[in-house]
mmCIF file of C-alpha atoms in Angstrom:
data_model
loop_
_atom_site.group_PDB
_atom_site.id
_atom_site.type_symbol
_atom_site.label_atom_id
_atom_site.label_comp_id
_atom_site.label_asym_id
_atom_site.label_seq_id
_atom_site.Cartn_x
_atom_site.Cartn_y
_atom_site.Cartn_z
ATOM 1 C CA MET A 1361 135.140 86.275 245.156
ATOM 2 C CA LEU A 1362 132.144 88.289 246.190
ATOM 3 C CA PHE A 1363 129.811 89.772 243.676
ATOM 4 C CA ARG A 1364 127.597 92.704 244.505
ATOM 5 C CA LYS A 1365 124.217 92.819 242.903
ATOM 6 C CA LYS A 1366 123.878 96.045 241.013
ATOM 7 C CA ASN A 1367 120.743 98.017 241.586
ATOM 8 C CA SER A 1368 118.780 98.513 238.423
ATOM 9 C CA PRO A 1369 117.757 102.055 237.424
ATOM 10 C CA ARG A 1370 114.188 100.979 238.029
ATOM 11 C CA ALA A 1371 114.948 99.964 241.622
ATOM 12 C CA ARG A 1372 116.796 103.219 242.249
ATOM 13 C CA PHE A 1373 113.847 105.119 240.818
ATOM 14 C CA ARG A 1374 111.431 103.323 243.141
ATOM 15 C CA ARG A 1375 113.465 104.285 246.212
ATOM 16 C CA ALA A 1376 113.764 107.904 245.102
ATOM 17 C CA PHE A 1377 110.056 108.075 244.337
ATOM 18 C CA THR A 1378 109.245 106.712 247.790
ATOM 19 C CA LEU A 1379 111.417 109.408 249.381
ATOM 20 C CA ILE A 1380 109.603 112.092 247.395
ATOM 21 C CA GLU A 1381 106.304 110.680 248.558
ATOM 22 C CA ILE A 1382 107.405 110.832 252.178
ATOM 23 C CA LEU A 1383 108.611 114.414 251.858
ATOM 24 C CA THR A 1384 105.376 115.382 250.124
ATOM 25 C CA VAL A 1385 103.275 113.865 252.892
ATOM 26 C CA VAL A 1386 105.363 115.640 255.531
ATOM 27 C CA ALA A 1387 104.913 118.943 253.714
ATOM 28 C CA ILE A 1388 101.152 118.454 253.415
ATOM 29 C CA ILE A 1389 100.855 117.590 257.098
ATOM 30 C CA GLY A 1390 102.823 120.714 257.941
ATOM 31 C CA LEU A 1391 100.579 122.915 255.842
ATOM 32 C CA ILE A 1392 97.427 121.396 257.318
ATOM 33 C CA SER A 1393 98.793 121.910 260.818
ATOM 34 C CA VAL A 1394 99.499 125.565 260.115
ATOM 35 C CA VAL A 1395 95.960 126.105 258.816
ATOM 36 C CA ILE A 1396 94.285 124.241 261.677
ATOM 37 C CA ILE A 1397 96.368 125.927 264.362
ATOM 38 C CA GLY A 1398 95.752 129.306 262.760
ATOM 39 C CA LEU A 1399 91.997 128.863 263.045
ATOM 40 C CA GLN A 1400 91.846 127.598 266.606
ATOM 41 C CA PRO A 1401 90.313 129.779 269.332
ATOM 42 C CA ASN A 1402 92.714 131.262 271.883
ATOM 43 C CA ASN A 1403 95.328 131.599 269.183
ATOM 44 C CA PRO A 1404 96.640 135.045 268.135
ATOM 45 C CA HIS A 1405 97.116 133.959 264.528
ATOM 46 C CA GLY A 1406 93.345 133.467 264.276
ATOM 47 C CA ILE A 1407 92.852 137.102 265.264
ATOM 48 C CA ASP A 1408 95.402 138.285 262.711
ATOM 49 C CA ASP A 1409 93.690 136.237 259.993
ATOM 50 C CA ALA A 1410 90.364 137.785 260.978
ATOM 51 C CA VAL A 1411 91.756 141.296 260.628
ATOM 52 C CA ARG A 1412 93.181 140.508 257.196
ATOM 53 C CA LEU A 1413 89.861 139.056 255.998
ATOM 54 C CA ALA A 1414 87.971 142.067 257.303
ATOM 55 C CA ALA A 1415 90.394 144.555 255.773
ATOM 56 C CA GLN A 1416 89.951 142.908 252.384
ATOM 57 C CA GLN A 1417 86.183 143.486 252.526
ATOM 58 C CA PHE A 1418 86.739 147.146 253.376
ATOM 59 C CA LYS A 1419 89.163 147.552 250.477
ATOM 60 C CA VAL A 1420 86.728 145.908 248.062
ATOM 61 C CA ALA A 1421 83.887 148.135 249.213
ATOM 62 C CA ARG A 1422 85.938 151.325 248.971
ATOM 63 C CA ALA A 1423 87.156 150.445 245.474
ATOM 64 C CA GLN A 1424 83.584 149.854 244.294
ATOM 65 C CA ALA A 1425 82.486 153.232 245.628
ATOM 66 C CA VAL A 1426 85.321 155.005 243.820
ATOM 67 C CA LEU A 1427 84.655 153.177 240.527
ATOM 68 C CA GLY A 1428 81.042 154.301 240.659
ATOM 69 C CA HIS A 1429 79.750 151.631 238.287
ATOM 70 C CA ASN A 1430 76.034 150.897 238.146
ATOM 71 C CA PRO A 1431 75.808 147.535 239.965
ATOM 72 C CA ASP A 1432 72.484 146.472 238.411
ATOM 73 C CA ARG A 1433 72.517 143.576 235.953
ATOM 74 C CA GLU A 1434 70.405 145.661 233.575
ATOM 75 C CA PRO A 1435 72.097 149.073 233.840
ATOM 76 C CA GLU A 1436 70.266 150.571 230.872
ATOM 77 C CA THR A 1437 66.860 149.721 232.320
ATOM 78 C CA ASN A 1438 67.612 150.213 236.007
ATOM 79 C CA LYS A 1439 69.792 153.280 236.187
ATOM 80 C CA ARG A 1440 71.494 153.913 239.522
ATOM 81 C CA TYR A 1441 72.844 157.215 240.827
ATOM 82 C CA ASN A 1442 74.886 158.479 243.785
ATOM 83 C CA ILE A 1443 76.829 155.222 243.997
ATOM 84 C CA ARG A 1444 78.196 154.312 247.406
ATOM 85 C CA SER A 1445 79.218 151.141 249.185
ATOM 86 C CA ALA A 1446 79.188 149.520 252.592
ATOM 87 C CA VAL A 1447 80.643 146.717 254.656
ATOM 88 C CA LEU A 1448 78.085 144.746 256.654
ATOM 89 C CA VAL A 1449 78.688 142.588 259.732
ATOM 90 C CA LEU A 1450 75.945 140.107 260.601
ATOM 91 C CA ASN A 1451 74.192 140.654 263.935
ATOM 92 C CA ASP A 1452 71.823 137.703 264.180
ATOM 93 C CA GLU A 1453 71.906 135.595 267.334
ATOM 94 C CA ASN A 1454 69.744 132.978 265.611
ATOM 95 C CA ASP A 1455 72.643 132.244 263.262
ATOM 96 C CA ASP A 1456 74.987 130.263 265.494
ATOM 97 C CA GLU A 1457 77.668 129.856 262.856
ATOM 98 C CA ARG A 1458 77.920 133.409 261.517
ATOM 99 C CA HIS A 1459 76.720 135.805 264.218
ATOM 100 C CA LEU A 1460 79.276 138.657 264.499
ATOM 101 C CA ARG A 1461 81.586 136.660 262.239
ATOM 102 C CA HIS A 1462 80.138 136.993 258.745
ATOM 103 C CA MET A 1463 80.946 140.072 256.625
ATOM 104 C CA VAL A 1464 79.999 141.168 253.131
ATOM 105 C CA ALA A 1465 80.810 144.155 250.924
ATOM 106 C CA ILE A 1466 77.851 145.693 249.089
ATOM 107 C CA VAL A 1467 77.397 148.523 246.595
ATOM 108 C CA GLY A 1468 74.271 150.516 245.851
ATOM 109 C CA GLY A 1469 72.637 153.475 244.180
ATOM 110 C CA THR A 1470 69.341 155.341 243.946
ATOM 111 C CA ASP A 1471 66.905 155.467 241.025
ATOM 112 C CA ASP A 1472 66.962 159.275 240.933
ATOM 113 C CA GLU A 1473 69.845 161.742 241.166
ATOM 114 C CA SER A 1474 67.954 163.827 243.711
ATOM 115 C CA LYS A 1475 67.670 160.914 246.165
ATOM 116 C CA THR A 1476 70.519 160.514 248.639
ATOM 117 C CA ASP A 1477 68.886 158.994 251.725
ATOM 118 C CA LEU A 1478 70.126 155.524 252.609
ATOM 119 C CA ARG A 1479 66.523 154.312 252.643
ATOM 120 C CA ASP A 1480 66.285 155.124 248.933
ATOM 121 C CA TYR A 1481 69.258 152.977 247.941
ATOM 122 C CA TYR A 1482 69.125 149.648 246.106
ATOM 123 C CA TRP A 1483 71.927 147.417 247.311
ATOM 124 C CA TYR A 1484 73.802 144.648 245.504
ATOM 125 C CA SER A 1485 76.531 142.210 246.426
ATOM 126 C CA VAL A 1486 79.885 143.057 244.865
ATOM 127 C CA GLY A 1487 80.381 140.788 241.861
ATOM 128 C CA GLY A 1488 78.367 137.994 243.438
ATOM 129 C CA ASN A 1489 80.568 138.239 246.529
ATOM 130 C CA ALA A 1490 79.022 136.072 249.253
ATOM 131 C CA GLY A 1491 81.267 137.605 251.882
ATOM 132 C CA VAL A 1492 83.691 136.041 254.333
ATOM 133 C CA THR A 1493 83.372 134.440 257.751
ATOM 134 C CA LEU A 1494 85.980 135.136 260.404
ATOM 135 C CA PRO A 1495 87.920 132.221 261.946
ATOM 136 C CA LYS A 1496 86.141 130.282 264.659
ATOM 137 C CA GLY A 1497 86.521 131.736 268.116
ATOM 138 C CA VAL A 1498 87.102 135.264 266.773
ATOM 139 C CA PHE A 1499 84.263 137.791 266.714
ATOM 140 C CA PHE A 1500 83.544 141.365 265.706
ATOM 141 C CA VAL A 1501 83.299 143.449 268.894
ATOM 142 C CA PRO A 1502 80.037 145.408 268.513
ATOM 143 C CA PRO A 1503 79.714 149.086 269.486
ATOM 144 C CA THR A 1504 77.393 148.135 272.336
ATOM 145 C CA GLU A 1505 79.961 145.849 273.981
ATOM 146 C CA SER A 1506 81.359 146.976 277.325
ATOM 147 C CA GLY A 1507 84.378 145.931 279.317
ATOM 148 C CA ILE A 1508 86.835 145.762 276.398
ATOM 149 C CA GLU A 1509 87.818 148.032 273.526
ATOM 150 C CA HIS A 1510 84.875 147.914 271.127
ATOM 151 C CA SER A 1511 84.187 148.928 267.548
ATOM 152 C CA SER A 1512 82.771 152.360 266.801
ATOM 153 C CA LEU A 1513 80.587 153.378 263.877
ATOM 154 C CA ALA A 1514 78.014 156.033 263.156
ATOM 155 C CA PRO A 1515 74.427 155.348 264.229
ATOM 156 C CA ILE A 1516 71.935 154.970 261.380
ATOM 157 C CA GLU A 1517 68.585 156.599 262.114
ATOM 158 C CA GLY A 1518 69.341 156.446 265.817
ATOM 159 C CA ASP A 1519 70.625 152.866 265.717
ATOM 160 C CA TYR A 1520 73.788 151.080 264.614
ATOM 161 C CA GLU A 1521 71.997 148.468 262.534
ATOM 162 C CA VAL A 1522 70.308 148.055 259.177
ATOM 163 C CA SER A 1523 68.034 145.212 258.106
ATOM 164 C CA LEU A 1524 68.624 143.627 254.733
ATOM 165 C CA ASP A 1525 67.998 140.368 252.933
ATOM 166 C CA PRO A 1526 71.450 138.725 252.743
ATOM 167 C CA SER A 1527 70.751 137.254 249.286
ATOM 168 C CA LEU A 1528 71.588 140.116 246.936
ATOM 169 C CA GLU A 1529 72.797 138.260 243.852
ATOM 170 C CA LEU A 1530 69.517 138.542 241.925
ATOM 171 C CA GLY A 1531 69.018 142.274 242.161
ATOM 172 C CA GLY A 1532 69.018 145.377 244.277
ATOM 173 C CA LYS A 1533 67.194 145.418 247.597
ATOM 174 C CA GLN A 1534 66.512 148.207 250.020
ATOM 175 C CA PHE A 1535 67.164 148.409 253.714
ATOM 176 C CA GLY A 1536 64.208 147.037 255.608
ATOM 177 C CA SER A 1537 63.694 144.280 253.030
ATOM 178 C CA GLY A 1538 65.000 141.466 255.216
ATOM 179 C CA LYS A 1539 64.819 140.063 258.711
ATOM 180 C CA GLN A 1540 68.538 139.873 259.401
ATOM 181 C CA LYS A 1541 70.280 142.758 261.125
ATOM 182 C CA TRP A 1542 73.714 144.044 260.155
ATOM 183 C CA TYR A 1543 76.174 146.557 261.503
ATOM 184 C CA ALA A 1544 77.199 148.840 258.636
ATOM 185 C CA TYR A 1545 80.194 150.948 257.597
ATOM 186 C CA PHE A 1546 79.591 153.252 254.606
ATOM 187 C CA PHE A 1547 81.781 154.801 251.894
ATOM 188 C CA ASP A 1548 80.705 157.651 249.625
ATOM 189 C CA SER A 1549 81.480 157.999 245.911
ATOM 190 C CA ASN A 1550 84.938 159.384 246.726
ATOM 191 C CA GLY A 1551 85.826 156.341 248.794
ATOM 192 C CA GLN A 1552 85.564 158.396 251.963
ATOM 193 C CA THR A 1553 83.612 157.650 255.101
ATOM 194 C CA TYR A 1554 81.296 160.266 256.536
ATOM 195 C CA MET A 1555 81.834 158.765 259.983
ATOM 196 C CA THR A 1556 83.938 161.021 262.196
ATOM 197 C CA LYS A 1557 85.033 158.029 264.223
ATOM 198 C CA ALA A 1558 85.020 154.480 262.910
ATOM 199 C CA THR A 1559 86.942 151.485 264.161
ATOM 200 C CA PHE A 1560 86.647 147.787 263.430
ATOM 201 C CA MET A 1561 87.783 145.567 266.290
ATOM 202 C CA VAL A 1562 87.865 141.782 266.735
ATOM 203 C CA ALA A 1563 88.595 139.668 269.803
ATOM 204 C CA GLU A 1564 88.557 136.083 270.958
ATOM 205 C CA GLY A 1565 85.294 135.049 272.525
ATOM 206 C CA VAL A 1566 83.013 132.153 273.315
ATOM 207 C CA TRP A 1567 79.601 131.807 271.697
ATOM 208 C CA MET A 1568 77.014 130.803 274.303
ATOM 209 C CA PRO A 1569 73.671 129.990 272.644
ATOM 210 C CA GLY A 1570 70.918 131.988 274.269
ATOM 211 C CA ASN A 1571 73.383 134.188 276.145
ATOM 212 C CA GLY A 1572 75.365 135.791 273.343
ATOM 213 C CA ILE A 1573 79.139 136.013 273.142
ATOM 214 C CA ARG A 1574 81.347 136.152 276.194
ATOM 215 C CA PHE A 1575 84.437 138.322 275.841
ATOM 216 C CA ASP A 1576 87.001 138.190 278.618
ATOM 217 C CA SER A 1577 87.905 141.570 280.062
ATOM 218 C CA ASP A 1578 91.569 140.893 279.300
ATOM 219 C CA ALA A 1579 90.929 139.497 275.802
ATOM 220 C CA ALA A 1580 93.376 140.509 273.081
ATOM 221 C CA VAL A 1581 91.604 143.063 270.869
ATOM 222 C CA VAL A 1582 92.978 143.808 267.398
ATOM 223 C CA GLY A 1583 91.620 145.804 264.486
ATOM 224 C CA PHE A 1584 91.902 149.001 262.515
ATOM 225 C CA ALA A 1585 90.627 152.545 262.370
ATOM 226 C CA VAL A 1586 88.838 153.691 259.223
ATOM 227 C CA THR A 1587 90.075 157.216 258.552
ATOM 228 C CA ARG A 1588 87.937 159.911 256.945
ATOM 229 C CA ASN A 1589 89.627 159.363 253.580
ATOM 230 C CA GLY A 1590 88.734 155.656 253.725
ATOM 231 C CA SER A 1591 92.192 154.269 254.398
ATOM 232 C CA LEU A 1592 92.819 151.742 257.163
ATOM 233 C CA VAL A 1593 95.233 152.140 260.067
ATOM 234 C CA PHE A 1594 95.936 148.850 261.827
ATOM 235 C CA THR A 1595 96.359 148.897 265.564
ATOM 236 C CA ARG A 1596 96.566 146.843 268.738
ATOM 237 C CA ASP A 1597 96.443 149.819 271.028
ATOM 238 C CA ALA A 1598 93.477 151.958 272.089
ATOM 239 C CA ASP A 1599 95.537 155.182 272.055
ATOM 240 C CA GLU A 1600 96.702 154.462 268.509
ATOM 241 C CA THR A 1601 93.080 153.954 267.468
ATOM 242 C CA GLU A 1602 92.069 157.319 268.893
ATOM 243 C CA ALA A 1603 94.970 159.048 267.121
ATOM 244 C CA ALA A 1604 94.135 157.371 263.802
ATOM 245 C CA ASN A 1605 90.559 158.661 263.985
ATOM 246 C CA GLU A 1606 91.913 162.209 263.900
ATOM 247 C CA LEU A 1607 93.479 161.692 260.459
#
């Protein structure tokens, strides 16, 4: 007569626990793969992630402009007026890691109600926001780029750039107070942009130290138009971008 050895509950538990471990590891590997693949150059998901990150900065900036809160840490002492906000894109070829990839939303105001010039504004990071960096291999397409669909924004004092110290957590700073250059999109206190035509475009590219970024002429270009009322219209087509700018 044959006797079968019964498995103890403890033994059954060990086997079940081992199976759970295996499934957990498989799930983790899958998640890691999705993240890594999504951030690789020459991958459309990286471009889509870049657009989502950028759009979030625009939404944060617009919301801050509409709220109109004094951004200074000592609002009673340092009163700020004519609140407006901006989204900055770093344009610094000496910064290999963040050039045309790093973005930050800022908010600012003047120290007198009669002052409205951008040079009179004191700028602050939004809630200590250090900004975001686009996925590797994906870059903001500057307004001076040729050969592919590029971003468009209003020139500031004859140029597209502003200079500002990127460290804004400790207090307001004015344009011209730093060495780094930034492309800038502005929102007024109503959350509207005074720019008659503004688009934010990103594309895959290759960073070549000393020679800038190389965009292929047939590179996939994705982004959004910033309408006059401050809303965003996402597009992958140049004609759609032009139409959105008329809104």
